[in-house]
Each structure stands twice: as C-alpha cells, then as structure tokens.
Coordinates of C-alpha atoms in Angstrom, one line a residue:
M14 CA 0.0 -0.2 0.2
R15 CA 1.3 3.4 -1.0
L16 CA 0.9 5.9 1.7
T17 CA 3.3 8.8 3.3
V18 CA 5.4 7.3 6.0
A19 CA 3.3 9.6 8.5
Q20 CA 0.4 7.9 7.3
A21 CA 1.7 4.5 7.6
L22 CA 2.9 4.8 11.0
V23 CA -0.8 5.9 12.4
R24 CA -2.2 3.0 10.6
F25 CA 0.9 0.8 12.2
L26 CA 0.0 2.2 15.5
A27 CA -3.4 1.7 15.4
A28 CA -3.1 -1.8 14.8
Q29 CA -1.0 -2.4 17.7
Y30 CA -2.3 -4.5 20.7
T31 CA -0.7 -5.8 24.1
E32 CA -2.4 -9.0 25.8
R33 CA -1.8 -10.0 29.1
D34 CA -3.6 -13.0 31.2
G35 CA -5.9 -13.3 28.1
A36 CA -7.1 -9.4 27.9
R37 CA -6.1 -7.5 24.8
Q38 CA -6.0 -3.8 24.6
R39 CA -4.5 -1.3 22.3
L40 CA -0.9 -0.4 23.0
I41 CA -1.2 3.1 21.4
A42 CA -4.9 4.0 22.8
A43 CA -4.5 7.8 21.6
T44 CA -2.5 10.6 20.2
W45 CA -1.5 14.2 21.6
G46 CA -0.2 16.8 19.6
I47 CA 0.4 20.5 19.4
F48 CA 1.2 21.4 15.4
G49 CA 3.8 23.2 14.1
H50 CA 5.7 23.1 10.9
G51 CA 7.3 20.1 11.8
N52 CA 4.7 17.9 11.9
V53 CA 1.5 19.4 10.7
A54 CA 1.8 18.4 7.3
G55 CA 2.9 15.0 8.2
I56 CA 1.3 13.2 11.4
G57 CA -1.4 15.9 11.5
Q58 CA -2.2 15.5 7.7
A59 CA -2.0 11.5 8.6
L60 CA -4.5 12.1 11.5
V61 CA -7.1 13.8 9.8
E62 CA -7.0 11.7 6.5
D63 CA -8.6 8.8 8.7
P64 CA -9.6 10.4 12.1
A65 CA -11.2 6.8 13.2
L66 CA -8.1 5.4 13.1
M67 CA -6.2 7.3 16.0
P68 CA -8.1 9.5 18.5
F69 CA -6.7 12.5 19.1
H70 CA -6.6 15.2 21.9
Q71 CA -5.2 18.9 21.7
G72 CA -2.7 19.9 24.3
R73 CA -1.4 23.1 25.3
N74 CA 2.4 22.5 26.5
E75 CA 4.0 19.6 25.1
Q76 CA 5.7 18.7 28.5
A77 CA 2.2 18.7 30.0
M78 CA 1.0 16.3 27.3
V79 CA 3.6 13.7 28.0
H80 CA 2.5 14.2 31.8
A81 CA -1.4 13.3 30.3
A82 CA 0.2 10.2 28.7
V83 CA 1.8 9.0 31.7
G84 CA -1.4 9.3 33.4
W85 CA -3.2 7.1 31.2
A86 CA -0.1 4.8 31.2
R87 CA -0.2 4.4 35.2
Q88 CA -4.1 4.2 35.4
S89 CA -3.8 1.3 32.4
N90 CA -0.9 -0.6 34.8
R91 CA 1.6 0.0 31.3
L92 CA -0.4 -2.1 29.5
S93 CA -1.5 0.6 27.1
A94 CA 0.1 3.9 26.1
H95 CA -0.3 7.1 24.4
A96 CA 1.7 8.8 21.7
V97 CA 2.7 12.7 21.8
T98 CA 3.6 14.6 18.4
T99 CA 5.1 17.7 18.4
S100 CA 6.9 20.1 15.9
I101 CA 10.9 20.5 15.9
G102 CA 12.7 23.0 18.0
P103 CA 11.3 24.6 21.1
G104 CA 8.2 21.9 20.5
A105 CA 10.3 18.8 20.9
T106 CA 12.9 19.9 23.5
N107 CA 9.8 20.9 25.9
L108 CA 9.3 17.1 25.8
V109 CA 12.7 16.3 27.7
T110 CA 11.3 16.8 31.4
G111 CA 8.4 14.3 30.6
A112 CA 10.6 11.8 28.9
A113 CA 12.9 11.8 32.0
L114 CA 9.7 11.2 34.3
A115 CA 8.3 8.5 32.2
T116 CA 11.6 6.4 32.0
V117 CA 12.2 7.1 35.7
N118 CA 9.3 5.7 36.8
H119 CA 9.2 2.7 33.8
L120 CA 6.3 3.7 32.3
P121 CA 5.5 4.0 28.8
V122 CA 4.8 6.8 26.2
L123 CA 5.6 6.8 22.6
L124 CA 7.0 10.3 21.6
L125 CA 7.2 11.6 17.9
P126 CA 8.6 15.3 17.5
G127 CA 9.4 16.6 14.3
D128 CA 12.9 16.8 13.1
T129 CA 15.2 18.7 10.4
F130 CA 14.9 18.1 7.0
A131 CA 16.8 14.4 6.2
T132 CA 17.7 15.8 2.7
R133 CA 19.0 19.4 3.8
P134 CA 17.7 21.6 0.8
A135 CA 18.7 24.7 3.0
D136 CA 21.1 24.7 6.0
P137 CA 20.4 25.8 8.4
V138 CA 16.5 25.6 8.3
L139 CA 14.3 27.3 10.9
Q140 CA 14.9 26.1 14.5
Q141 CA 17.7 23.9 13.5
L142 CA 20.7 23.6 15.8
E143 CA 24.0 23.8 13.8
V144 CA 26.7 22.0 15.4
P145 CA 29.9 22.7 13.6
H146 CA 31.5 18.8 13.8
A147 CA 28.3 17.1 13.9
G148 CA 25.9 17.7 10.8
E149 CA 23.4 14.9 11.7
V150 CA 22.3 16.2 15.3
S151 CA 19.2 18.2 16.0
V152 CA 17.9 19.5 19.5
N153 CA 16.5 16.1 19.3
D154 CA 19.3 14.3 20.6
C155 CA 18.6 15.9 23.9
L156 CA 15.9 12.9 24.2
R157 CA 18.5 10.1 24.0
P158 CA 19.3 9.8 27.6
V159 CA 16.0 10.2 28.9
S160 CA 14.5 7.8 26.4
R161 CA 14.4 3.8 26.6
Y162 CA 14.8 3.4 22.9
F163 CA 15.4 6.5 20.2
D164 CA 15.9 6.1 16.4
R165 CA 15.9 9.1 13.7
I166 CA 14.0 7.7 10.6
G167 CA 16.3 9.2 7.8
R168 CA 14.2 7.2 5.2
P169 CA 10.8 5.7 4.6
E170 CA 12.0 2.3 4.9
A171 CA 14.0 2.6 8.2
L172 CA 10.4 3.3 9.9
I173 CA 9.9 -0.6 9.4
P174 CA 12.7 -1.8 12.0
A175 CA 12.2 1.2 14.2
A176 CA 8.4 1.2 14.6
L177 CA 8.8 -2.4 15.5
A178 CA 11.7 -2.0 18.1
A179 CA 9.8 0.9 19.5
M180 CA 6.8 -1.2 20.3
R181 CA 8.6 -4.1 22.0
V182 CA 10.4 -1.5 24.4
L183 CA 7.1 -0.1 24.9
A184 CA 5.6 -3.3 26.1
D185 CA 8.4 -4.8 27.7
P186 CA 7.8 -4.3 31.7
V187 CA 11.5 -4.3 32.0
E188 CA 12.6 -2.1 29.6
T189 CA 9.6 0.4 29.3
G190 CA 9.6 3.9 29.6
A191 CA 9.9 6.7 27.0
V192 CA 10.3 5.8 23.6
T193 CA 11.5 8.1 20.7
L194 CA 11.0 8.0 17.0
A195 CA 12.4 11.5 15.5
L196 CA 10.6 12.3 12.3
P197 CA 12.4 14.8 9.7
Q198 CA 9.4 16.9 8.0
D199 CA 10.4 15.8 4.9
V200 CA 10.7 12.2 5.3
Q201 CA 7.0 12.6 7.2
A202 CA 5.4 13.6 3.8
E203 CA 7.4 11.0 1.6
A204 CA 5.1 8.2 -0.3
Y205 CA 6.6 4.7 0.1
D206 CA 5.3 1.2 -0.9
W207 CA 4.8 -0.6 2.4
P208 CA 4.2 -4.5 3.1
E209 CA 1.1 -5.4 4.2
E210 CA 2.5 -7.4 6.9
F211 CA 4.0 -4.0 8.2
L212 CA 0.3 -2.7 8.5
A213 CA -1.6 -5.9 9.8
E214 CA -2.9 -6.3 13.4
R215 CA 0.0 -7.1 15.6
V216 CA -0.2 -8.5 19.6
W217 CA 2.6 -7.9 22.1
R218 CA 2.2 -10.5 24.8
V219 CA 3.2 -8.9 28.5
R220 CA 5.4 -11.7 29.7
R221 CA 5.3 -13.0 33.4
P222 CA 8.5 -14.5 34.1
R223 CA 8.6 -16.9 36.6
P224 CA 11.3 -17.3 39.1
D225 CA 14.3 -19.6 38.8
T226 CA 14.1 -22.9 40.7
A227 CA 17.5 -22.3 42.8
E228 CA 16.4 -18.4 43.4
L229 CA 13.0 -19.3 44.8
D230 CA 15.2 -22.2 47.1
A231 CA 17.2 -19.6 48.4
A232 CA 15.0 -16.8 49.0
A233 CA 12.3 -19.3 50.8
H234 CA 15.5 -20.4 53.1
A235 CA 16.1 -17.0 54.1
I236 CA 12.8 -16.0 54.8
K237 CA 12.0 -19.3 57.1
A238 CA 15.2 -18.1 58.8
A239 CA 14.6 -15.2 59.4
R240 CA 13.2 -13.7 63.0
R241 CA 12.1 -10.3 62.0
P242 CA 11.1 -10.3 58.3
L243 CA 9.8 -7.2 56.6
I244 CA 7.9 -6.7 53.1
V245 CA 8.8 -3.7 51.3
A246 CA 6.1 -3.5 48.5
G247 CA 7.0 -1.3 45.6
G248 CA 5.0 -0.3 42.2
G249 CA 5.8 -3.3 41.0
V250 CA 3.5 -5.1 42.9
R251 CA 0.5 -2.7 41.4
Y252 CA 1.9 -3.0 37.7
S253 CA 2.0 -6.7 37.9
G254 CA -1.5 -7.0 39.3
A255 CA 0.0 -8.6 42.1
E256 CA -2.1 -7.2 45.1
D257 CA -4.1 -10.7 45.8
A258 CA -1.2 -12.6 45.7
L259 CA 0.9 -10.0 48.3
R260 CA -2.3 -10.1 50.6
T261 CA -2.3 -14.2 50.8
L262 CA 1.6 -14.4 51.2
A263 CA 1.2 -11.9 53.9
E264 CA -1.6 -13.4 55.8
R265 CA -0.2 -16.8 55.7
T266 CA 2.9 -16.0 56.9
R267 CA 1.8 -12.8 58.9
I268 CA 5.3 -10.9 57.6
P269 CA 4.2 -7.2 57.8
V270 CA 3.8 -5.1 54.9
A271 CA 5.4 -1.4 54.5
T272 CA 4.8 0.6 51.0
T273 CA 6.8 3.1 49.0
Q274 CA 5.2 5.9 47.5
A275 CA 4.6 3.6 44.0
G276 CA 3.6 0.9 46.3
K277 CA 1.2 2.7 48.8
G278 CA -2.4 1.3 48.2
V279 CA -1.7 -2.4 47.3
L280 CA -3.1 -3.4 50.4
P281 CA -5.7 -1.2 52.0
Y282 CA -4.8 1.0 55.2
D283 CA -6.7 -1.3 57.6
H284 CA -5.4 -4.5 56.2
P285 CA -4.0 -6.2 59.4
C286 CA -0.3 -6.4 57.6
E287 CA -0.2 -3.2 56.2
T288 CA 2.4 -1.4 58.5
G289 CA 1.9 2.3 56.1
G290 CA 4.6 4.0 54.3
I291 CA 8.4 3.4 54.7
G292 CA 11.0 5.9 54.7
H293 CA 11.9 9.8 55.1
T294 CA 7.8 10.0 54.5
G295 CA 6.9 6.9 55.9
S296 CA 5.1 6.0 59.3
A297 CA 6.7 5.6 62.8
T298 CA 5.3 1.9 62.6
A299 CA 6.6 0.9 59.6
N300 CA 9.9 2.6 60.1
A301 CA 10.3 1.2 63.6
L302 CA 9.7 -2.4 62.0
A303 CA 12.4 -1.5 59.4
A304 CA 15.1 -0.6 61.6
D305 CA 14.7 -3.7 63.6
S306 CA 14.3 -6.3 60.8
D307 CA 17.2 -9.1 60.0
L308 CA 15.2 -9.6 56.5
I309 CA 14.0 -7.2 54.0
I310 CA 11.8 -8.6 51.3
G311 CA 11.4 -6.0 48.6
V312 CA 8.8 -6.6 45.8
G313 CA 8.9 -4.4 42.8
T314 CA 11.1 -1.5 44.5
R315 CA 14.1 0.4 43.1
Y316 CA 15.1 1.2 46.8
T317 CA 15.4 4.9 46.4
D318 CA 16.9 7.2 48.6
F319 CA 13.4 8.3 50.2
T320 CA 12.7 4.4 50.7
T321 CA 16.1 3.6 52.6
A322 CA 16.4 7.1 54.3
S323 CA 19.7 7.6 52.6
G324 CA 21.3 4.5 53.9
T325 CA 20.4 4.7 57.5
L326 CA 16.9 2.9 57.9
F327 CA 17.9 -0.8 57.7
P328 CA 20.3 -2.5 60.4
A329 CA 23.7 -2.9 59.4
G330 CA 23.4 -7.0 59.5
A331 CA 20.2 -7.0 57.5
R332 CA 20.0 -9.4 54.6
F333 CA 17.7 -8.6 51.4
V334 CA 15.6 -10.7 49.2
N335 CA 14.4 -8.7 46.3
L336 CA 11.8 -10.0 43.8
N337 CA 11.7 -7.8 40.8
I338 CA 11.3 -8.6 37.0
A339 CA 14.4 -6.6 36.3
G340 CA 17.6 -8.1 37.3
F341 CA 19.3 -4.9 37.8
D342 CA 16.9 -3.7 40.8
A343 CA 16.9 -7.6 42.3
H344 CA 20.4 -7.2 42.9
K345 CA 20.2 -4.1 44.7
M346 CA 21.2 -3.8 48.5
G347 CA 23.7 -7.0 47.8
A348 CA 20.2 -9.0 48.0
L349 CA 19.4 -12.7 47.1
P350 CA 17.6 -12.1 43.7
L351 CA 14.3 -13.5 42.7
V352 CA 14.2 -12.2 39.2
A353 CA 10.3 -12.7 38.3
D354 CA 7.0 -10.7 37.7
A355 CA 5.9 -9.8 40.9
R356 CA 2.8 -12.0 41.0
E357 CA 4.6 -15.0 39.8
G358 CA 7.2 -14.8 42.4
L359 CA 4.9 -14.1 45.2
T360 CA 2.7 -16.9 44.2
A361 CA 5.8 -19.1 43.8
L362 CA 7.1 -18.0 47.1
T363 CA 4.1 -18.9 48.9
E364 CA 3.8 -22.1 47.5
A365 CA 7.5 -22.6 48.5
L366 CA 7.0 -21.4 52.4
G367 CA 4.1 -24.0 52.7
D368 CA 2.8 -23.7 56.4
H369 CA 5.5 -21.3 57.6
R370 CA 3.8 -18.6 59.8
R371 CA 5.3 -16.3 62.5
S372 CA 3.7 -15.6 65.6
A373 CA 0.9 -13.2 66.0
P374 CA 1.2 -9.6 64.7
E375 CA 3.5 -7.9 67.3
W376 CA 3.0 -4.4 65.7
S377 CA -0.9 -3.9 66.0
S378 CA -0.1 -1.3 68.9
A379 CA 1.9 0.6 67.0
K380 CA -0.1 0.9 64.3
R381 CA -3.0 2.2 66.3
D382 CA -0.5 4.5 67.8
W383 CA 0.2 6.0 64.2
Q384 CA -3.5 6.0 63.3
R385 CA -4.2 8.3 66.6
R386 CA -1.6 10.6 65.5
V387 CA -3.2 10.7 61.8
D388 CA -6.6 11.6 63.8
A389 CA -4.9 14.5 65.7
A390 CA -3.6 15.9 62.6
Y391 CA -7.0 15.9 60.9
A392 CA -8.6 16.8 63.7
V393 CA -10.7 20.0 63.7
P394 CA -10.7 21.9 66.7
D395 CA -12.8 25.2 65.2
E396 CA -15.1 24.5 62.2
D397 CA -14.9 28.1 61.2
A398 CA -11.2 28.2 61.2
R399 CA -9.2 28.7 58.2
P400 CA -8.0 24.8 57.4
T401 CA -4.6 23.7 57.7
Q402 CA -3.2 21.4 54.6
A403 CA -3.7 18.2 56.8
Q404 CA -7.0 19.0 57.5
V405 CA -7.8 19.6 54.1
L406 CA -6.8 16.1 53.6
G407 CA -8.9 15.1 56.6
V408 CA -12.1 16.7 55.5
L409 CA -11.6 14.7 52.1
D410 CA -10.7 11.7 53.6
T411 CA -14.2 11.8 55.3
L412 CA -15.8 12.1 51.7
V413 CA -14.0 9.7 49.4
D414 CA -14.4 5.9 49.1
G415 CA -12.6 3.3 46.8
S416 CA -13.8 5.1 43.5
D417 CA -11.8 8.1 44.2
I418 CA -8.3 8.6 42.6
L419 CA -5.7 11.1 44.1
I420 CA -2.9 12.7 41.9
N421 CA -0.1 14.4 43.5
A422 CA 3.8 14.7 42.7
A423 CA 5.8 17.2 44.5
G424 CA 5.9 19.8 47.4
S425 CA 4.7 18.9 51.0
L426 CA 2.1 17.1 49.7
P427 CA 3.8 13.9 49.0
G428 CA 5.0 13.5 52.4
D429 CA 1.7 14.4 54.1
L430 CA 0.0 11.8 51.7
H431 CA 2.3 9.2 52.1
K432 CA 2.3 9.4 55.9
L433 CA -1.5 10.5 56.4
W434 CA -3.7 9.0 53.4
R435 CA -6.0 6.1 54.1
T436 CA -5.9 4.3 51.0
R437 CA -9.1 2.5 49.9
S438 CA -8.2 0.8 46.7
T439 CA -5.5 -0.6 44.6
D440 CA -5.1 2.8 42.4
Q441 CA -6.6 5.5 44.6
Y442 CA -3.2 6.6 45.5
H443 CA -1.2 7.8 42.3
V444 CA 1.7 9.9 43.5
E445 CA 4.4 10.2 41.0
Y446 CA 7.6 10.5 43.3
G447 CA 10.3 8.9 41.2
Y448 CA 11.1 12.2 39.4
S449 CA 8.8 14.6 41.6
C450 CA 8.1 16.7 38.9
M451 CA 6.2 20.0 39.9
G452 CA 3.3 20.6 37.3
Y453 CA 2.6 17.1 36.4
E454 CA -0.7 16.5 38.6
I455 CA -3.1 18.5 36.4
P456 CA -2.2 17.0 33.2
A457 CA -1.9 13.6 34.6
A458 CA -5.4 13.8 36.0
L459 CA -6.7 14.2 32.4
G460 CA -4.9 11.0 31.3
V461 CA -6.5 9.3 34.6
L462 CA -9.9 10.8 33.7
L463 CA -9.5 9.0 30.1
A464 CA -8.7 5.9 31.5
A465 CA -11.0 5.9 34.4
P466 CA -14.1 7.6 32.9
G467 CA -16.8 8.1 35.7
R468 CA -14.6 8.0 38.6
P469 CA -13.7 11.2 40.9
I470 CA -10.2 12.0 40.2
W471 CA -8.7 14.7 42.2
A472 CA -5.6 16.9 41.2
L473 CA -3.9 18.3 44.6
V474 CA -1.6 20.9 43.9
G475 CA 0.4 23.7 45.9
D476 CA 1.0 27.3 44.6
G477 CA 4.1 26.7 43.2
T478 CA 3.0 23.6 41.6
Y479 CA 0.1 25.3 39.9
L480 CA 2.2 28.4 39.0
M481 CA 4.4 25.5 36.6
N482 CA 1.8 24.2 34.4
P483 CA -1.8 25.1 34.5
T484 CA -2.4 25.1 30.6
E485 CA -4.1 21.4 30.6
I486 CA -7.1 23.1 32.3
V487 CA -8.0 24.5 29.0
T488 CA -7.8 20.9 27.5
A489 CA -10.0 19.5 30.3
V490 CA -12.7 22.2 29.5
Q491 CA -12.3 21.6 25.8
E492 CA -13.1 17.8 26.3
R493 CA -15.5 18.1 29.2
L494 CA -13.2 16.5 31.4
P495 CA -14.5 16.6 35.1
L496 CA -10.9 17.7 36.7
R497 CA -11.3 17.9 40.1
L498 CA -8.5 20.4 41.4
I499 CA -7.4 21.5 44.9
I500 CA -5.0 24.6 44.9
L501 CA -3.7 25.1 48.4
Q502 CA -2.5 28.4 48.8
N503 CA 0.3 29.1 50.9
H504 CA 2.0 31.7 49.3
G505 CA 5.4 30.3 48.4
Y506 CA 7.3 26.8 47.9
A507 CA 6.4 25.6 51.3
S508 CA 8.3 22.2 51.0
I509 CA 11.5 23.3 50.2
G510 CA 10.8 26.3 52.6
G511 CA 11.3 24.3 55.3
L512 CA 13.9 22.1 53.9
S513 CA 16.1 25.3 53.4
E514 CA 15.0 26.1 56.8
A515 CA 16.5 22.5 58.1
V516 CA 19.8 23.0 56.1
G517 CA 20.9 26.4 57.3
G518 CA 19.1 28.4 54.1
E519 CA 17.0 30.4 56.2
R520 CA 14.1 30.0 53.4
Y521 CA 15.7 32.4 51.3
G522 CA 13.7 32.9 48.0
T523 CA 11.3 30.2 48.9
D524 CA 8.2 32.8 50.0
Y525 CA 6.2 35.2 47.1
R526 CA 7.2 38.4 48.3
H527 CA 8.8 41.5 47.0
R528 CA 12.7 42.0 46.9
D529 CA 14.1 44.5 49.0
A530 CA 17.4 46.7 48.2
E531 CA 19.2 44.4 49.8
G532 CA 18.5 41.6 47.6
G533 CA 15.9 39.8 50.4
F534 CA 12.3 38.9 50.2
T535 CA 10.5 41.4 52.6
G536 CA 6.8 42.4 53.2
P537 CA 3.6 40.5 52.8
P538 CA 2.7 37.7 50.4
L539 CA 2.3 39.1 46.9
P540 CA -1.4 39.6 46.1
L541 CA -1.7 36.1 44.0
D542 CA -5.2 34.9 43.0
L543 CA -4.6 31.7 41.4
G544 CA -8.6 31.1 41.5
A545 CA -9.4 33.9 39.4
N546 CA -6.6 32.5 37.1
A547 CA -8.3 29.0 37.0
A548 CA -11.5 30.7 36.8
S549 CA -10.1 32.7 33.3
L550 CA -9.0 29.2 31.9
G551 CA -12.6 27.9 31.9
M552 CA -12.9 26.4 35.5
R553 CA -15.8 26.5 37.7
V554 CA -14.1 28.0 41.2
L555 CA -15.3 27.3 44.7
R556 CA -13.6 29.6 47.5
P557 CA -14.0 28.0 50.8
R558 CA -12.7 30.0 53.8
T559 CA -13.3 27.9 56.7
V560 CA -13.4 24.2 57.4
R561 CA -17.3 24.4 57.3
D562 CA -17.0 26.1 53.7
L563 CA -14.4 23.5 52.6
R564 CA -16.8 20.5 53.7
E565 CA -19.5 21.7 51.5
A566 CA -17.3 22.6 48.7
L567 CA -15.5 19.3 48.3
A568 CA -18.7 17.4 48.5
D569 CA -19.8 20.0 45.7
A570 CA -16.6 19.3 43.6
R571 CA -17.1 15.2 44.2
T572 CA -20.2 15.2 42.2
T573 CA -19.4 17.5 39.7
T574 CA -19.9 17.0 35.8
V575 CA -17.6 20.2 34.9
P576 CA -14.1 20.9 35.4
T577 CA -14.0 22.2 39.2
C578 CA -11.2 23.8 41.5
V579 CA -11.5 24.3 44.8
Y580 CA -9.2 27.1 45.7
V581 CA -7.9 27.0 49.6
E582 CA -6.0 29.4 51.3
T583 CA -4.5 27.3 53.9
E584 CA -3.1 28.1 57.8
T585 CA 0.1 27.0 59.0
A586 CA 0.3 24.1 61.5
D587 CA 1.6 26.1 64.5
T588 CA -1.5 26.3 66.2
V589 CA -3.1 23.1 65.7
S590 CA -1.4 19.5 65.4
G591 CA 0.1 19.2 61.9
P592 CA 1.4 16.0 60.1
P593 CA 4.1 14.2 62.1
P594 CA 7.4 15.3 61.2
A595 CA 9.9 13.2 59.0
Q596 CA 10.3 9.8 60.6
A597 CA 13.4 9.1 58.9
W598 CA 16.6 11.2 57.7
W599 CA 16.6 12.2 53.9
D600 CA 20.8 13.2 53.0
V601 CA 20.5 16.5 51.6
P602 CA 24.2 18.0 52.2
V603 CA 25.1 21.1 54.2
A604 CA 27.5 23.7 53.8
E605 CA 30.7 22.4 55.7
T606 CA 31.7 25.8 56.3
S607 CA 29.7 29.0 57.0
T608 CA 29.6 32.5 59.0
R609 CA 25.7 32.0 59.7
P610 CA 24.8 30.0 63.0
S611 CA 22.0 28.5 61.1
A612 CA 24.0 26.5 58.9
V613 CA 26.7 25.7 61.6
K614 CA 24.0 24.1 63.7
A615 CA 22.6 22.5 60.7
R616 CA 25.8 21.0 59.5
E617 CA 26.5 19.7 63.0
E618 CA 23.1 17.8 62.9
Y619 CA 23.7 16.5 59.3
D620 CA 27.3 15.2 60.8
R621 CA 25.5 13.2 63.4
H622 CA 23.2 11.6 60.9
V623 CA 26.2 11.1 58.3
T624 CA 27.8 8.6 60.7
A625 CA 24.5 6.2 60.8
R626 CA 25.0 5.5 56.8
R627 CA 25.7 2.3 55.7
R628 CA 25.9 0.3 52.5
H629 CA 24.6 -3.0 52.2
L630 CA 26.8 -5.4 50.4

C-alpha cells in the first residue's frame, strides 16, 4: 500500500495491541499533539486523513502532554500508552522533562517529535541546531539519555525496524519508558510502498516470567530463617496486578508489609498486615519495623533514597531478598535476587514457604498509635477557622470511597499523603515520586480521567506547582473532563522552604514576596489570586474560607460534571496538630563552612546523621 511515512505510522500504531492474562487492549490508544511546521503536514495530515483510526487530544504544552500520557499509562498498569507528537525546535525540547519522568518511573509513552530536513535542502532551516563537528545532530538528541529507545527515521523504509523496536520496548515491563522516534519533516511526507505485514494487526504479549528454582529455594530458605522479616512493596506490585498474591503471602506468613510511594495502596490501609509508608516520608510503625528487621523482602521496588532513608534505615546486619522483574533492581542492596514477575514470584514464594507462619503480629499497637497521630493531624478544633493542609486532607478523607483517585507529585503534599492518607483501593493513591515533577498533577489527571471515566479524579497542588503548569485546564474544558482540582495557597514553596530552614538556608527565596534593596524578600505575600486564574481558563471555582465551607465545597466538587477548582488558602500548623515530622533521615548535604549560625547548627546535625549511613553489601 502506498502511503506517506506519517500515514503508515498512524496505521501501524492503530494496529498494535498488548495482551496479558488473555486480556487485549490497544498499545497506543490515542495521540496527543501540538502542531507546527515540523509535524502539521506529516503526522497532522495523517491523523485527519482517517480520524477513526486514532483518537486525538489537543494539548497546550508539550511537557504536559507527556504527563497526560503517563497518567493514562499508569492507570492502565503499563499495558496501554499514548503517543505525543510535536513540532521541531522548542516543541521537541519541551518533551525532555516529561520523557525523563516516564523513563524514571518505567512508564510507557511514545514520543514523535518533528525533526529538521533529512535531505537538507537548505542549511540551516528554521529552528535547526548547528553543530559544526556533527551535521546529523538536532535538538532531538536531547531526548537520547531520557529515552529507553531512540531512533531518527532518515528514510521511509527505516520506519519498519524502528517502529517494531519501539513497540517491543513499550510493551516490555523491564525496558519500558519513553520511546522516541524523531521524524524529519520531509520524510514524514514522503510516500513509500509498505508491506501489508507491516500494517497488519500485531499483538505484543506482556510476559510474566517465573522465578528460577534455585533463586526461589534460596529466597524461601532466607525467609524461613528470618526472625523479624519485613516486606517492602513498591510499584511493581501494582503494575503486575499482584495485590491478591501479596495479600495471600502476608496473611499466611504474618509478615508485615510497608509500602513505598509507588506501592502505597497495594494493601488497604486497614489490612492487619499493612504498616504504612516506609522511609523519610513514612510512618513511625513501618520505620521502627524496618530498623529492627533482619530480612527485608523487597517486591517491585527500586530502593530510592527516600525508601532507605539515604542508607540509614535498615540495620547493618540485615539481609535482603529482592523480587523484581528487572535483574538490575533485584540485585540492589546486596540482595538474594528473585528475578520474576511480581505476581508469579509471590505465588511461588507462598507455595515454597508452605505452612511457615510467624507468631501473632506484634505491630498492631504501634499501628493504632500511628492512626491516633493521623487523627490528631486531621482533627478540626474550630470549624470556622481557616484549614491547615493536613485538615484539607482530613476533610477529603471523610468524603471519598474506593472509587476516588488522588494525584500528586511534588511539594509538601507527597510527604503528608504518604504519612497520613488512608488508601481504600489499589489505584486510589497516584503520587509520582520517582521524578517528583512539579506541574505533573493537572495533565496527569486528564490521562487518568480518560483511562477511568466516571470516577472522581482529584489533582492536589500547591501554589508553586500550579504556577508551573496550569495550561491543561484548557484541555479539560475543551474535552469536558470533570477534573477536580484542589489548589492549596500558602504563598510560596512550602516544602523547599522547610528544607531550606532545616539545612541553614533560612527559607531564602522560597516565599512569594517583593525584593528589598539588599536582595532579601520582605513584606506581605504577593497578591496572587490563582482561583481567578483558573476561572479565566474556564474552570468553575469554589472558594471555601473555613473548614465548614471546605466540607461543602469538596462535597460539591466530588459530584461535579464540569472542571471544578476548590481554591483554599491554608493556615500554618502552628496552632493545631500538623502532620508528624519526618520519621527518618534524608541526605541533603549542608555547607561545611559558614558564618551563619543556622548553617553551622544544621551542619552539626548533618554530621550526626551521616555516621549512621551504611552500605548493604
């Protein structure tokens, strides 16, 4: 069939499917796009040529389009993805942050940036990067280090192996992440006689590798020999659909389960074996168990520094068993590796352990104590007072059920949510903390709304995050997606301000205030009205001023059928019980020399914590 490269690519993508456990879905379910001279006559023309082939969503910011695609992929448990097409130049380089986020979190997204002419009819052309020693380099090469697969399609026939390789990576749970096919604008429009086999329906089966027998025996032996084992469950549990297998193992063995940011919710908060979040933003219950454990069983986790408290959380003599589909992660922490799909590995472990069972759980009292601390943070002494951030979460907690999904990524909210939020369903907690990208929440919520229509989807942002990337509110209005946006206005970068204070930076440059003659930040907060901004972009805006108002506004927003913003000016937690402080350390180096007393004191504290850091070999 004779088609242009762009037409053939769209037809090819529309015919790709994944299949796991007998369930089939489109691999590329839709395309997001902003058109410019690098893609309007290529991919743009191909999409309009046969609109029924490929659903299309119009974006406002290229980075945001990738975040929306990631939201879809996460909600789809990595079995389906979206494509993102952009022009050349700034349209392409705007993809870099979103691509990094996708790759860091192992979430599939297909990037289709336009590129400069392959035939070089004029040199340079508009938006071309000139590199004197390398004529083939373009700005799209910025995407190489943040892509799991990258290719530039310099001739029509090169699309065939490149497109197949791209699908293989997107559908592989070990390799998946951002995949980039850079498309020179002249090649996009060039015609070619495509083989029928290339355009035919193709199914990519998502594998569930089972554990090696020797690795399984070693893991089971280590668990049976352990006196104080702890399971650390990460996002791999969710993406494998292994929640039931984890529950079965935990209930039969009575091994407690702590969760990372990506794993929170794999067991409901009230399950007897669930002990809360682990690490710097975790609960005192889980961290105390971790500090006293002799065996840590990691399931689908990458062991980031927040999980390990920068290497200070687990005892020096602790051993590790890591169940992970990626050998790279399974070998971390000097672990006994168990390389397998999480569901298959947990099922095999349960069988290998047989009737092995620990004594009755001893953490129940500590868990109850932690829940009382959560209750205290949520408590509202005065319904007519301005709410704190924790009280906003507490009020929302009283309104939601298992159908609600909360989306967050950066600021102080990830810490509060990991410590306080009571998850009711396996997919309710959607906190992107692998890259912790400000501006992720609103566009990601659109992807989740598309993947889970009819469910209440909440994007929770602070004022700093909102100012980074509010553009996709327009897309929500255009596509009639009932986004529920909560903006917490605290007039600055609250999270980094607290960190600045802790490390001797004295909150410099973290508040929204005017500059004085000496370069400082003084005076009252800037007169920002982000609610008015959201309204100007088409949202319905509710403005609760008290906790009582907040209850009514959130209840109203939960039943909305139109994009709705709840704009809340929050109070500090000075006069009420706020969230518990960090339960474990996080390594942020402090100035070794300083004339300022705050930095000197912070360095003393830093040196004290550093001595507890250890490598598990």
